[in-house]
Amino acid sequence: MDSKVVVLRYGHRTGRDDRVTTHCCLVARAFGANKIIIIGKEDKGIKESVQKVCNTWGGPFSVEFASSWQEELKRLKQQGFIAVHLTMYGKPIQDIIDNVRKHKKVVVIIGSKKVEIGVYRESDYNVAITKQPHSEIAALAVFLDWYFNGKELNKRFSGAKIILTEKDEKPKKRK
Ligand code: SAM
């Protein structure tokens, strides 16, 4: 996987979105993204819980907080990233993924609260994972899996203290 993928979590609401945002971080890491930028008030709890996962299961993966999605997107675009916004109003993933895959630096924008029109406008691709309303966690997982063509399923994480193998597949019998 020679690509660089950053996830931009739009509109994180402290308290209300903590659990979902943490799951976005975990999915981003597990499915091959390098970093997540969360737009909202810095929350050490989220950073620490993701860092704990990285310490045990490996990395590298980083979590940052920022106040302005516009500034973050501008900076990433200057670095050569293209912007993919996940929304049910976008073009079906199955129709455009081949074009997206041509780009090796991608910022994936996922919402929480209603996403403002500027995000649609500033994005190079608005991509729908089905035309049904569901969840940013699910949309992110499916997008990354399609983008990486399933290769992320075999990703190795450096510095992992625990690596599950085939032997670990069966849960132990409960007494
Ligand atoms: N209520 C918000 C609104 O009306 O825009 C959206 C809520 S939804 C739970 C949060 C995020 O999930 C969206 O911003 C989008 O990134 C993602 N999402 C939900 N359904 C999607 C779909 N079918 N395709 C792509 N992304 C989707």
PDB file of C-alpha atoms in Angstrom, residues 2-4 80-82 84 95-106 125 143 146-149:
ATOM      1  CA  ASP A   2       1.972   2.980  -1.265  1.00  0.00           C
ATOM      2  CA  SER A   3      -0.934   5.410  -0.843  1.00  0.00           C
ATOM      3  CA  LYS A   4      -1.355   8.024   1.842  1.00  0.00           C
ATOM      4  CA  GLY A  80      -1.218  17.118  -3.368  1.00  0.00           C
ATOM      5  CA  PHE A  81      -4.170  15.387  -1.698  1.00  0.00           C
ATOM      6  CA  ILE A  82      -7.483  15.039  -3.502  1.00  0.00           C
ATOM      7  CA  VAL A  84     -13.282  12.537  -1.342  1.00  0.00           C
ATOM      8  CA  ASP A  95     -19.019   3.899 -10.698  1.00  0.00           C
ATOM      9  CA  ILE A  96     -16.069   6.077  -9.713  1.00  0.00           C
ATOM     10  CA  ILE A  97     -13.661   4.077  -7.577  1.00  0.00           C
ATOM     11  CA  ASP A  98     -11.368   3.369 -10.560  1.00  0.00           C
ATOM     12  CA  ASN A  99     -10.836   7.115 -10.996  1.00  0.00           C
ATOM     13  CA  VAL A 100     -10.285   7.686  -7.274  1.00  0.00           C
ATOM     14  CA  ARG A 101      -7.740   4.855  -7.134  1.00  0.00           C
ATOM     15  CA  LYS A 102      -5.541   6.746  -9.631  1.00  0.00           C
ATOM     16  CA  HIS A 103      -4.765   9.180  -6.822  1.00  0.00           C
ATOM     17  CA  LYS A 104      -2.219   8.104  -4.214  1.00  0.00           C
ATOM     18  CA  LYS A 105      -2.888  10.899  -1.734  1.00  0.00           C
ATOM     19  CA  VAL A 106      -6.496  11.035  -0.597  1.00  0.00           C
ATOM     20  CA  TYR A 125     -15.398  13.551  -5.498  1.00  0.00           C
ATOM     21  CA  PHE A 143     -14.699   3.194   1.121  1.00  0.00           C
ATOM     22  CA  TRP A 146     -12.783  -0.540  -2.008  1.00  0.00           C
ATOM     23  CA  TYR A 147      -9.993   2.006  -2.345  1.00  0.00           C
ATOM     24  CA  PHE A 148      -7.347  -0.473  -1.184  1.00  0.00           C
ATOM     25  CA  ASN A 149      -8.972  -3.327  -3.111  1.00  0.00           C
TER      26      ASN A 149
END
